Amino acid sequence: MKDWIIWENGFHIENISQNGNKFLVGNGYLGIRGTLPEYEKSEFPAINLAGIYDQVGVAWREPLNAPNGLYTYIEFNNKPYRLPGDLPLNHRMALDYRHGILYRDTVWDSGDGKIKVKSERFASLEEKHLIAMKYSICSDVDGEVRIHTGIDGDVWDINGPHYDELILSDSDQLIQAVGITHKNKDKVGVCEAYDASFSSQKQIITLGRKILRVLSFHAKAGVNYDFYKYISVYTSKDCLNYIDNAIELVKKAKEEGYETIIESHIAEWETKWSISEVIIDGDDSAMEALNYSIYHLHCIAPRHTDSLSIAARGLSGQMYKGAVFWDTEMFMLDFFLFTEPTVAKTLLKYRIDTLEGAKRKAQSYGYQGAFYAWESQEGGYDACSDYNVIDVFTKRPMRTYFKDKQIHISSAIVYGIMRYVNYTGNLDLLADGGIEVIIECARFYYDLLLKKVDKDRYELNDVIGPDEYHERVNNNAYTNRMAKYTFECAAHVIKMYRHMNKDLDDKLSAQYNMTVLLERFEDAALKLYIPQPEDTSKIIRQFDGYEQLEDVSLKELKGRLLDEKEYWGGAYGLASHTKIIKQADVVTMLNIFSGEYSDEILLKNWEYYEPRTEHGSSLSACMYAMLACKCNMPDKAYPLFIKSASTDLVQKGKQWAGLIYIGGTHPASSGGAYMTAVEGFAGICLEDGKLKAYPNLPRHWNSMIFKIIYRGDIYKIEVTKKLAKISNLGKYKA
Ligand code: BGC
């Protein structure tokens, strides 16, 4: 059994940005990058806030980083000791990912003796607006210590600075910073209280955008000097009296004391693990990578609200504009559905609440219904720009069509809502706006249908499927099948809504002619063309004309790269005229609708597409892994599963695209690893409303044990190579 600790031994300057992601702690309201307290913006520290955005000029709109209340460094005999500038004798960082606590331990040589600094910090899982840090200094010679600790308002931003105004103040032993955002004049308030086990001379100073306490004292050799910081963050979007709340909270935390609040934080994490831990007998590394992935999903789960989703890079920074993609519904949702359905509901409620934004987007293209944002921010605003990639050769923005043509996004929302209904058995979301979402998504696809008179069928042309390297294609198999699914779901809910409640019936009948809609959706579901396997090869073409593209190997294609950062898709992208695809596409469709295809078709398509897939998105490997399990190839699934589960652990993915930082955590990959373990290897599925498991474990795994929540009950699942035991442990209490 591994010890639930991720280590970094030694100081490696080149790992600073990656460690920010790898050692992240968070609680869904905020995410704190795994940086050190003394870091300034050149080392990318950030306390990333969920769901609050700002825009400066025409730069990309992005989420806010709160003023950094953790900021701290020391001086010993008038000389500062801080990384990355002052190289240490020893240094290590450790993340306890069972409890979301980050430790650092650094020793410097002052010439006269050693100076040791230790810190530990966490974002309270119990009180989402609270951060706490314990900091200790010890030297092996006497000396004069000066601690500089406070709030650094000069935060790292990609497209900032966002705080036009920063009000720094102190009162009653507390220090505060209020940042006022550029566009909406939202306010972000940070308050800090301090407590120490020793006495010192205190002075409060403001230095540019920092407000600091300077604490001076004479340190005796061998004595540990400990102090604690309690930091609260509230914004004017949370509540009107955000600053009063911030003050109240740190006062309360200081009164309770560090030990008490860390204890309840740990207890909260233990509660999460009591349901979500996955035990694998026979493979400690896989178990570690999987539970570490689960850790990241917990860190970003919005539990402080009932309507919010998760950004593609979680709370690790402003990358990808802090926007929500199909990643949530297709890759992360299952984890929450199976272990904490209230969070799943919150994620989907966000989509219900952003329906108006989706309708506006559809309208802007002249369509009816709901076209969800490809990169969704608050209110459903689509942050995806028309020029979303910078060409490395000309340095000019390239026209991309992700926003306009990835219409499969709307079906992902429908898919998520229906999964929620099926796994929880609750119709609450449907009654609470979910039906309208499904109907509006179906209306959108209906409006897009192209009737082929000669073939008596409908088509969807000019789209982008999951594989973003091939833009503006016709009849992408995945998109068409998901649109058909949307029509089927819409027809289904229209047939059932009347029986749900009278008010709902009245509401829907006032808005729509349900009889006409039902007729249309049933007709569309029947006649929408779904590309079929070819007679002999059994291969399903990803889109019309795919078979005519150049069949080049991945290796050869990579050999043609002129610049390692060049974009593979778009107008003259390297992959555009070839069969090489960015990520699972047909395979995603086959995985979702595997029951509709023979084993031979599943296998042949897996074998055909896998070597032609770059896995250039972290969303890709898990889909191939899950389909491999369904093809009875768990050992082929295994490396792809490890790839998904280790994305944030190994941090080998691309960190920079030209001047744009694209690193961060990869929650869709984490969610995909969870799905592969639970739905792939353990084979969890629903059959006639019953929970079933068809295990298919990798050769070297002896067993897997985990729990899932299904229709209000907790089930313990124990699977061995080919056997499964499902035990009902009773009611689940949220
Ligand atoms: C992938 C998309 C994904 C997005 C955010 C892109 O690289 O192609 O499928 O939604 O990243 O993770």
XYZ file of C-alpha atoms and ligand atoms in Angstrom:
746
model
C 0.000 0.000 0.000
C 1.396 3.395 -0.968
C 1.581 6.169 1.580
C -0.620 8.784 -0.151
C 2.323 11.172 -0.454
C 3.726 12.649 -3.662
C 7.279 13.859 -3.246
C 9.666 16.232 -4.967
C 13.160 15.831 -3.587
C 15.696 18.544 -4.262
C 15.061 21.945 -5.804
C 14.570 21.844 -9.562
C 13.988 25.269 -10.962
C 12.738 23.841 -14.243
C 9.858 22.145 -12.425
C 8.363 25.287 -10.912
C 5.460 25.673 -13.320
C 4.664 21.945 -13.430
C 4.831 21.613 -9.654
C 2.255 24.380 -9.454
C -0.149 21.875 -10.997
C 1.124 18.660 -9.497
C 1.046 19.917 -5.901
C -2.199 21.830 -6.163
C -4.536 21.915 -3.176
C -8.109 23.047 -3.533
C -11.655 22.865 -2.288
C -13.811 23.671 -5.306
C -14.181 27.326 -4.369
C -10.500 27.969 -4.853
C -7.412 26.139 -6.018
C -3.949 27.008 -4.746
C -1.112 26.210 -7.092
C 1.657 24.114 -5.584
C 4.120 26.959 -5.335
C 6.119 28.183 -2.359
C 5.024 30.991 -0.023
C 7.909 33.227 -1.092
C 7.142 32.977 -4.799
C 6.151 36.053 -6.747
C 4.377 36.209 -10.058
C 7.325 35.090 -12.127
C 6.943 31.669 -10.436
C 3.199 31.485 -11.173
C 1.682 31.270 -7.717
C -2.110 31.537 -7.848
C -5.177 31.215 -5.722
C -7.524 30.544 -8.582
C -11.190 31.332 -7.969
C -14.045 29.307 -9.431
C -16.656 30.924 -11.655
C -15.588 34.592 -11.514
C -14.062 36.161 -14.617
C -12.741 39.442 -15.906
C -11.575 40.877 -19.187
C -8.990 43.536 -19.854
C -9.340 45.254 -23.214
C -9.639 42.762 -26.041
C -7.498 40.137 -24.334
C -9.074 36.778 -23.537
C -11.527 36.788 -20.693
C -10.222 34.649 -17.837
C -10.918 33.674 -14.214
C -9.487 35.644 -11.334
C -6.613 34.902 -9.054
C -7.134 36.238 -5.559
C -4.475 38.408 -3.949
C -2.027 35.949 -2.463
C -2.505 35.884 1.297
C 0.076 33.136 1.728
C 2.987 35.354 0.726
C 5.872 34.922 3.198
C 9.652 34.935 3.234
C 12.348 35.306 5.853
C 15.557 37.169 6.442
C 18.274 35.909 8.740
C 20.910 38.386 9.883
C 19.655 40.802 7.225
C 19.982 38.359 4.355
C 16.852 36.980 2.626
C 16.473 33.224 2.196
C 14.002 32.409 -0.491
C 13.599 30.288 -3.561
C 14.163 30.284 -6.456
C 17.017 32.809 -6.027
C 18.841 31.466 -2.985
C 19.823 27.924 -3.687
C 19.275 25.611 -0.746
C 21.284 22.814 0.782
C 18.245 20.574 0.884
C 14.723 21.015 -0.290
C 11.681 18.846 -0.606
C 7.997 19.188 -1.154
C 5.346 16.660 -0.308
C 1.667 16.532 -1.080
C -0.501 14.461 1.207
C -3.160 13.795 -1.387
C -5.343 11.919 1.025
C -5.904 15.143 2.976
C -4.977 17.928 0.589
C -2.031 19.266 2.615
C 1.124 20.596 0.977
C 4.415 20.481 2.887
C 7.740 22.148 2.152
C 10.977 21.655 3.977
C 14.047 23.704 2.980
C 17.498 24.095 4.512
C 19.911 26.874 3.589
C 23.492 27.275 4.602
C 24.094 30.801 5.894
C 27.825 30.293 6.125
C 27.616 30.380 9.933
C 25.014 27.680 10.250
C 21.900 26.147 8.841
C 18.506 27.780 8.526
C 15.528 25.556 8.190
C 12.097 26.604 6.976
C 9.090 24.336 7.003
C 5.552 25.051 5.992
C 2.295 23.227 5.557
C -0.911 24.586 4.117
C -4.346 23.600 2.963
C -7.555 24.957 1.482
C -10.125 23.917 4.032
C -12.514 21.351 2.636
C -14.880 22.125 5.467
C -14.935 25.929 5.196
C -14.490 26.730 1.528
C -13.458 30.373 2.013
C -10.613 29.508 4.347
C -6.923 28.771 3.789
C -4.513 28.025 6.619
C -0.752 27.767 6.800
C 1.691 26.746 9.501
C 5.228 28.046 9.056
C 8.304 27.222 11.165
C 11.830 28.550 11.268
C 14.742 27.018 13.066
C 18.444 27.785 12.814
C 21.424 26.095 14.374
C 23.020 29.407 15.300
C 21.589 32.435 17.096
C 20.593 35.277 14.801
C 18.199 38.077 13.938
C 15.133 36.923 12.079
C 12.783 39.073 10.087
C 9.642 37.505 8.698
C 7.873 39.279 5.878
C 4.384 37.929 5.626
C 1.166 39.327 4.287
C -0.827 39.649 1.106
C 0.724 39.999 -2.325
C -1.732 41.739 -4.636
C 0.659 41.644 -7.566
C -0.772 38.359 -8.785
C 0.192 36.282 -11.777
C -2.261 36.656 -14.663
C -2.160 35.493 -18.236
C -4.322 38.285 -19.624
C -4.346 40.732 -16.737
C -3.789 42.648 -14.587
C -7.396 42.385 -13.492
C -7.376 44.567 -10.421
C -7.582 48.151 -11.590
C -7.651 49.128 -7.990
C -6.242 47.340 -5.000
C -7.142 48.616 -1.562
C -4.722 47.491 1.105
C -5.510 48.082 4.754
C -4.996 46.828 8.270
C -7.095 47.010 11.382
C -7.479 45.146 14.596
C -4.446 42.912 13.913
C -5.825 41.843 10.567
C -4.631 42.827 7.153
C -6.815 43.061 4.106
C -6.667 43.457 0.369
C -9.617 44.218 -1.864
C -9.092 43.967 -5.588
C -11.588 45.704 -7.872
C -11.815 44.140 -11.297
C -11.394 45.970 -14.552
C -14.605 45.276 -16.400
C -17.383 44.451 -13.966
C -15.935 46.136 -10.910
C -16.356 42.889 -8.984
C -14.534 42.855 -5.700
C -12.269 40.163 -4.363
C -11.608 40.500 -0.662
C -8.804 38.722 1.155
C -8.272 38.952 4.869
C -5.395 37.549 6.862
C -4.976 36.897 10.576
C -1.743 35.857 12.129
C -0.819 33.971 15.272
C 2.594 33.013 16.648
C 4.089 30.955 19.407
C 6.743 33.613 20.056
C 6.884 37.353 20.570
C 8.329 39.758 18.070
C 8.394 43.395 17.084
C 5.689 44.065 14.551
C 5.419 46.559 11.779
C 2.954 46.744 8.927
C 4.163 48.118 5.645
C 2.795 48.472 2.142
C 5.179 47.956 -0.704
C 3.637 48.508 -4.120
C 0.812 45.954 -4.355
C 1.849 44.119 -1.182
C 0.784 44.641 2.375
C 3.166 42.961 4.766
C 3.795 42.425 8.416
C 7.427 42.531 9.272
C 8.102 40.548 12.433
C 11.537 40.846 13.961
C 12.966 38.775 16.771
C 16.138 37.261 18.048
C 16.210 33.547 17.315
C 18.020 31.125 19.547
C 19.843 28.203 18.015
C 17.851 24.985 17.882
C 14.507 26.591 18.812
C 11.505 26.180 16.522
C 9.599 29.366 15.894
C 6.120 28.531 14.622
C 3.483 30.827 13.319
C 0.112 30.430 11.666
C -1.712 32.310 8.980
C -5.470 32.191 8.452
C -6.609 33.591 5.147
C -10.131 34.087 3.936
C -11.378 34.892 0.469
C -14.821 36.227 -0.408
C -15.967 38.052 -3.492
C -18.790 40.493 -4.114
C -20.374 37.733 -6.209
C -20.575 35.510 -3.127
C -22.322 38.068 -0.945
C -22.770 41.793 -0.421
C -20.883 41.917 2.844
C -17.940 39.994 1.472
C -15.331 41.848 3.517
C -17.234 41.497 6.807
C -17.543 37.795 6.140
C -13.857 37.548 5.363
C -13.000 39.287 8.640
C -15.408 37.182 10.667
C -14.022 33.990 9.192
C -10.354 34.617 9.966
C -11.201 35.794 13.466
C -13.130 32.596 14.047
C -10.344 30.471 12.571
C -7.743 32.126 14.773
C -9.900 31.553 17.834
C -10.393 27.891 16.986
C -6.721 27.443 16.232
C -4.813 25.635 13.523
C -5.052 22.167 15.061
C -8.827 22.301 15.289
C -9.362 23.479 11.742
C -6.899 21.053 10.223
C -8.623 18.254 12.123
C -12.007 19.050 10.640
C -10.421 19.497 7.223
C -8.888 16.019 7.498
C -12.155 14.557 8.723
C -13.930 16.011 5.681
C -11.379 14.416 3.348
C -11.794 11.083 5.134
C -15.544 11.315 4.522
C -14.874 11.811 0.809
C -12.492 8.857 0.675
C -14.900 6.632 2.597
C -16.935 6.501 -0.617
C -14.500 7.335 -3.387
C -11.296 5.421 -2.654
C -10.486 2.675 -5.131
C -8.390 -0.206 -3.860
C -6.419 -2.229 -6.355
C -4.716 -5.383 -5.178
C -1.659 -6.200 -7.269
C -0.666 -2.766 -8.586
C 0.306 -0.090 -6.075
C 1.453 2.402 -8.701
C -1.806 2.222 -10.616
C -3.717 2.564 -7.347
C -1.665 5.640 -6.471
C -2.141 7.267 -9.873
C -5.873 6.565 -9.804
C -6.484 7.881 -6.294
C -4.286 10.883 -7.039
C -6.553 11.564 -10.042
C -9.557 11.236 -7.760
C -7.867 13.668 -5.360
C -7.752 16.269 -8.132
C -11.425 15.772 -8.913
C -12.295 16.361 -5.256
C -10.160 19.523 -5.193
C -12.232 21.139 -7.925
C -15.726 19.875 -7.098
C -18.022 22.866 -6.638
C -19.604 22.166 -3.266
C -20.129 25.779 -2.191
C -22.972 26.414 -4.621
C -25.716 24.497 -6.377
C -24.941 25.710 -9.890
C -21.424 25.703 -11.249
C -19.261 23.591 -13.496
C -15.574 22.737 -13.732
C -13.050 24.344 -16.043
C -10.927 22.215 -18.411
C -7.843 22.926 -16.320
C -9.732 22.766 -13.036
C -8.574 25.390 -10.554
C -4.947 25.249 -11.561
C -4.916 28.568 -13.400
C -6.291 30.726 -16.176
C -5.302 28.341 -18.943
C -8.020 27.633 -21.508
C -9.657 30.806 -20.146
C -10.962 28.915 -17.135
C -13.745 27.746 -19.415
C -16.005 24.702 -19.219
C -15.931 22.294 -22.168
C -17.676 18.995 -22.990
C -14.966 17.577 -20.697
C -17.314 17.950 -17.731
C -20.268 15.932 -18.961
C -18.396 13.332 -20.991
C -15.340 12.745 -18.802
C -15.801 14.026 -15.250
C -19.483 13.590 -14.564
C -19.457 9.847 -13.909
C -17.052 10.168 -11.014
C -19.390 12.577 -9.254
C -22.511 10.629 -10.206
C -21.013 7.514 -8.667
C -19.524 9.068 -5.534
C -21.279 12.369 -4.805
C -24.445 12.872 -6.881
C -25.127 16.322 -5.399
C -21.996 17.589 -7.133
C -23.145 15.953 -10.387
C -26.399 17.848 -10.002
C -24.552 21.139 -9.416
C -22.546 20.618 -12.614
C -25.673 19.994 -14.649
C -27.612 22.788 -12.984
C -24.965 25.119 -14.397
C -25.973 23.986 -17.885
C -29.654 24.449 -17.110
C -28.909 27.932 -15.812
C -26.891 28.809 -18.889
C -29.583 27.689 -21.330
C -30.326 31.309 -22.212
C -26.685 31.791 -23.251
C -26.910 28.660 -25.402
C -30.097 29.924 -27.048
C -28.450 33.268 -27.752
C -25.507 31.509 -29.343
C -27.822 29.464 -31.586
C -29.698 32.620 -32.534
C -26.491 34.422 -33.404
C -25.948 31.823 -36.129
C -29.575 32.054 -37.201
C -30.650 28.791 -35.567
C -33.364 27.808 -33.158
C -32.754 25.926 -29.951
C -29.661 25.699 -27.780
C -26.106 25.681 -29.071
C -23.989 25.480 -25.934
C -20.742 27.391 -25.650
C -17.670 25.470 -26.712
C -15.730 27.279 -23.983
C -18.348 28.246 -21.472
C -17.916 30.952 -18.867
C -20.559 32.424 -16.601
C -24.007 32.885 -18.116
C -23.013 30.502 -20.906
C -20.857 33.120 -22.588
C -18.683 31.458 -25.232
C -15.079 32.445 -24.554
C -13.804 30.585 -27.589
C -12.432 33.087 -30.028
C -12.616 32.947 -33.826
C -8.835 32.913 -33.821
C -7.996 30.448 -31.095
C -4.537 29.386 -32.245
C -1.469 31.445 -33.083
C 0.421 30.219 -36.117
C 4.016 29.575 -35.113
C 5.396 30.562 -38.506
C 3.636 33.813 -39.242
C 2.871 34.611 -35.577
C -0.590 35.518 -36.832
C -3.871 34.369 -35.284
C -5.359 31.477 -37.231
C -9.055 31.215 -38.002
C -10.346 28.176 -36.162
C -13.900 26.876 -36.145
C -14.103 25.150 -32.752
C -16.742 27.542 -31.505
C -18.834 27.543 -34.674
C -18.689 23.896 -35.645
C -18.265 21.637 -32.607
C -21.998 21.228 -32.404
C -21.576 17.957 -30.511
C -21.261 20.083 -27.354
C -25.072 20.372 -27.008
C -25.540 16.598 -27.099
C -22.989 16.233 -24.285
C -25.287 18.251 -22.023
C -28.225 16.018 -22.898
C -26.071 12.962 -22.281
C -25.078 14.273 -18.858
C -28.632 15.026 -17.802
C -29.861 11.600 -18.890
C -27.031 9.861 -17.074
C -27.957 11.756 -13.956
C -31.577 10.629 -14.338
C -30.601 7.006 -14.942
C -28.041 6.701 -12.157
C -29.848 8.680 -9.450
C -33.391 7.760 -10.435
C -34.264 11.417 -9.664
C -36.417 13.387 -12.010
C -35.720 16.645 -10.141
C -33.288 18.027 -12.710
C -35.646 17.230 -15.549
C -38.505 19.032 -13.852
C -36.209 21.868 -12.908
C -35.325 22.944 -16.441
C -33.659 19.776 -17.735
C -36.526 18.975 -20.091
C -36.298 22.418 -21.685
C -32.547 21.934 -22.155
C -33.111 18.606 -23.900
C -35.867 19.986 -26.085
C -33.862 23.082 -27.004
C -30.803 21.014 -27.903
C -32.972 18.798 -30.090
C -34.507 21.887 -31.735
C -31.024 23.114 -32.511
C -30.035 19.883 -34.241
C -33.368 19.755 -36.010
C -32.733 23.177 -37.460
C -29.334 22.044 -38.714
C -30.575 18.960 -40.530
C -29.962 18.837 -44.223
C -32.555 16.832 -46.069
C -31.084 14.690 -48.855
C -34.112 14.263 -51.046
C -32.685 11.499 -53.206
C -31.612 9.398 -50.231
C -34.603 10.195 -48.017
C -32.322 10.884 -45.117
C -31.024 13.747 -43.029
C -27.405 14.739 -42.681
C -25.349 17.091 -40.566
C -22.764 18.877 -42.654
C -19.950 21.312 -41.963
C -19.079 20.240 -38.432
C -16.050 19.433 -36.304
C -16.132 16.183 -34.373
C -14.053 15.441 -31.264
C -10.978 15.208 -33.534
C -10.250 18.908 -33.936
C -7.633 18.395 -36.643
C -10.269 17.871 -39.310
C -12.422 20.931 -39.499
C -15.691 21.457 -41.339
C -16.436 17.890 -42.320
C -19.723 16.267 -43.279
C -21.461 13.487 -41.368
C -19.032 13.010 -38.534
C -20.149 9.660 -37.126
C -19.868 10.749 -33.497
C -21.747 14.011 -34.019
C -24.543 12.389 -36.002
C -25.001 9.574 -33.504
C -25.062 12.006 -30.574
C -27.573 14.203 -32.383
C -29.735 11.123 -32.963
C -29.386 10.331 -29.274
C -30.561 13.875 -28.504
C -33.631 13.412 -30.683
C -34.349 10.087 -28.983
C -34.034 11.613 -25.510
C -36.165 14.593 -26.449
C -38.881 12.286 -27.786
C -38.625 10.205 -24.630
C -38.977 13.136 -22.222
C -41.814 14.597 -24.248
C -43.656 11.307 -23.856
C -43.051 11.160 -20.124
C -43.370 14.784 -18.954
C -47.143 14.734 -18.786
C -46.973 12.148 -16.062
C -44.507 14.110 -13.969
C -46.577 17.001 -12.674
C -49.372 19.257 -13.759
C -47.441 22.529 -13.402
C -44.678 21.256 -15.612
C -47.198 20.059 -18.149
C -48.807 23.524 -18.222
C -45.443 25.255 -18.446
C -44.184 23.168 -21.338
C -47.465 23.190 -23.229
C -47.481 26.998 -23.034
C -44.020 27.119 -24.622
C -44.059 24.371 -27.195
C -46.396 22.482 -29.431
C -45.403 19.160 -27.969
C -47.227 17.067 -30.535
C -45.403 18.703 -33.416
C -42.050 18.491 -31.632
C -42.530 14.830 -30.864
C -43.337 14.065 -34.470
C -40.310 15.977 -35.712
C -37.851 14.485 -33.263
C -39.048 10.934 -33.892
C -38.749 11.461 -37.605
C -35.269 12.980 -37.220
C -34.067 10.158 -34.985
C -35.233 7.667 -37.580
C -33.850 9.347 -40.648
C -30.616 10.941 -39.469
C -27.822 9.228 -41.321
C -25.351 7.382 -39.112
C -22.214 6.245 -40.987
C -22.172 2.462 -40.981
C -19.288 -0.024 -40.967
C -18.029 -0.880 -44.423
C -19.026 -4.347 -45.588
C -15.636 -5.990 -45.667
C -13.330 -3.888 -43.521
C -16.029 -3.124 -40.893
C -14.470 0.313 -40.495
C -16.760 3.236 -39.784
C -15.582 6.347 -41.584
C -15.028 9.186 -39.189
C -16.669 11.518 -41.730
C -17.466 11.654 -45.458
C -14.292 11.318 -47.477
C -12.090 10.250 -44.572
C -11.123 7.137 -46.554
C -9.562 9.282 -49.273
C -7.108 11.034 -46.973
C -3.435 10.195 -46.955
C -2.723 7.137 -44.834
C 0.518 8.174 -43.232
C 1.982 6.773 -40.014
C 2.153 8.906 -36.912
C 5.909 8.562 -36.930
C 6.213 9.799 -40.461
C 3.880 12.682 -39.813
C 5.918 13.748 -36.804
C 8.981 13.662 -39.044
C 7.350 16.327 -41.219
C 7.072 18.830 -38.375
C 8.891 22.060 -39.134
C 8.446 23.347 -35.611
C 7.590 21.232 -32.588
C 4.887 23.722 -31.573
C 3.162 23.950 -34.914
C -0.569 23.307 -34.990
C -1.563 20.059 -36.653
C -5.080 21.078 -37.697
C -6.725 23.988 -39.470
C -6.288 25.188 -43.040
C -2.828 23.829 -43.783
C -2.214 21.774 -40.665
C 0.075 18.820 -40.827
C -2.673 16.315 -40.082
C -5.572 17.966 -41.923
C -5.158 16.070 -45.204
C -4.157 12.804 -43.531
C -5.915 10.077 -41.582
C -4.066 10.979 -38.399
C -6.529 12.209 -35.795
C -6.012 14.206 -32.623
C -8.166 12.164 -30.245
C -10.722 9.389 -29.963
C -13.634 10.116 -32.275
C -15.312 7.052 -33.812
C -13.977 5.184 -30.793
C -15.802 7.559 -28.447
C -19.020 6.819 -30.290
C -18.405 3.071 -30.183
C -17.632 3.227 -26.505
C -20.876 5.018 -25.692
C -23.049 2.944 -27.993
C -21.101 -0.316 -27.805
C -24.295 -2.321 -27.344
C -25.340 -1.444 -30.900
C -22.274 -2.966 -32.538
C -20.858 -6.468 -32.840
C -17.620 -7.398 -31.056
C -15.958 -7.657 -34.439
C -16.863 -4.065 -35.364
C -15.673 -2.750 -32.018
C -12.364 -4.548 -32.311
C -11.686 -3.749 -35.967
C -12.323 -0.048 -35.421
C -10.172 0.033 -32.291
C -7.351 -1.624 -34.194
C -7.771 0.695 -37.149
C -8.010 4.013 -35.341
C -5.602 3.519 -32.438
C -2.386 3.706 -34.517
C -3.858 6.674 -36.377
C -4.491 8.640 -33.197
C -1.993 11.146 -31.882
C -3.627 11.210 -28.414
C -2.843 14.906 -28.672
C -5.601 15.617 -26.171
C -5.612 14.184 -22.669
C -9.220 13.166 -23.363
C -8.203 10.499 -25.821
C -6.468 7.620 -24.049
C -9.319 6.771 -21.674
C -11.797 6.285 -24.528
C -9.465 3.790 -26.191
C -8.850 2.153 -22.818
C -12.552 1.704 -22.122
C -13.264 0.306 -25.564
C -10.289 -2.039 -25.219
C -11.930 -3.442 -22.066
C -15.146 -3.963 -23.981
C -13.111 -5.795 -26.633
C -11.770 -8.067 -23.922
C -8.258 -6.587 -24.159
C -7.589 -5.294 -20.627
C -3.857 -5.534 -21.156
C -4.086 -3.210 -24.150
C -6.281 -0.920 -22.079
C -3.761 -0.854 -19.259
C -1.059 1.484 -20.690
C -3.761 3.855 -21.917
C -5.340 3.822 -18.465
C -1.953 4.582 -16.884
C -1.471 7.406 -19.366
C -4.793 8.941 -18.301
C -4.280 8.391 -14.589
C -0.721 9.788 -14.622
C -1.250 12.910 -16.724
C -0.900 15.263 -13.761
C 1.563 13.103 -11.901
C 4.197 12.964 -14.614
C 3.400 16.393 -16.085
C 4.972 15.461 -19.374
C 2.290 17.079 -21.482
C 2.740 20.323 -23.334
C 3.176 23.267 -20.968
C 3.556 26.063 -23.463
C 2.150 26.819 -26.887
C 4.282 29.637 -28.151
C 3.813 32.347 -25.585
C 0.637 30.824 -24.221
C 0.872 28.710 -21.090
C -1.374 25.685 -21.564
C -0.180 23.497 -18.707
C -2.304 22.867 -15.692
C -4.207 19.964 -14.275
C -6.263 17.737 -16.556
C -9.498 16.843 -14.802
C -11.015 15.186 -17.875
C -8.081 12.823 -17.930
C -8.542 12.141 -14.207
C -12.237 11.494 -14.764
C -11.376 9.281 -17.728
C -9.013 7.242 -15.568
C -11.793 6.756 -13.025
C -14.239 5.704 -15.733
C -11.719 3.261 -17.158
C -11.183 1.659 -13.759
C -14.817 1.460 -12.758
C -16.660 1.083 -16.061
C -13.806 -0.482 -18.030
C -11.868 -2.870 -15.796
C -14.662 -3.502 -13.295
C -17.268 -3.300 -16.061
C -19.906 -1.394 -14.101
C -23.034 -0.728 -16.134
C -26.791 -0.636 -15.895
C -28.923 -3.420 -17.253
C -32.679 -3.076 -17.063
C -32.265 -0.616 -14.218
C -29.966 -2.965 -12.297
C -26.346 -2.333 -11.405
C -24.095 -4.945 -12.998
C -20.368 -5.552 -13.142
C -18.546 -7.464 -15.881
C -14.922 -7.408 -14.733
C -12.031 -7.516 -17.087
C -8.972 -6.796 -14.978
C -5.426 -6.425 -16.304
C -3.465 -9.650 -15.930
C -1.438 -8.521 -12.942
C -4.359 -7.150 -10.903
C -5.835 -9.489 -8.329
C -8.848 -7.472 -7.342
C -10.486 -4.073 -7.161
C -12.703 -2.800 -4.363
C -14.695 0.416 -4.456
C -18.084 1.887 -3.660
C -20.606 3.593 -5.827
C -23.885 5.291 -5.191
C -26.782 4.131 -7.270
C -30.329 5.369 -6.896
C -29.740 6.584 -3.341
C -28.012 3.459 -2.017
C -24.310 2.801 -1.489
C -22.975 -0.326 -3.108
C -19.701 -2.003 -2.377
C -18.202 -3.598 -5.448
C -15.560 -6.284 -5.154
C -14.225 -7.667 -8.381
C -11.626 -10.279 -9.050
C -10.400 -11.460 -12.459
C -13.780 -12.597 -13.653
C -16.037 -12.472 -10.607
C -18.007 -9.588 -9.188
C -19.751 -9.146 -5.880
C -22.113 -6.217 -5.472
C -23.376 -5.571 -1.931
C -25.923 -2.965 -0.931
C -24.636 -1.106 2.128
C -27.801 0.911 2.644
C -28.911 4.488 2.132
C -26.454 7.176 1.107
C -26.672 10.400 3.090
C -25.313 13.430 1.232
C -9.562 18.977 -27.028
C -11.018 19.140 -26.666
C -11.128 19.486 -25.202
C -10.309 20.709 -24.884
C -10.310 21.034 -23.395
C -8.816 20.246 -26.655
O -7.457 20.083 -26.899
O -9.411 18.721 -28.396
O -11.725 17.948 -26.931
O -12.462 19.687 -24.875
O -8.977 20.519 -25.268
O -9.802 19.979 -22.652
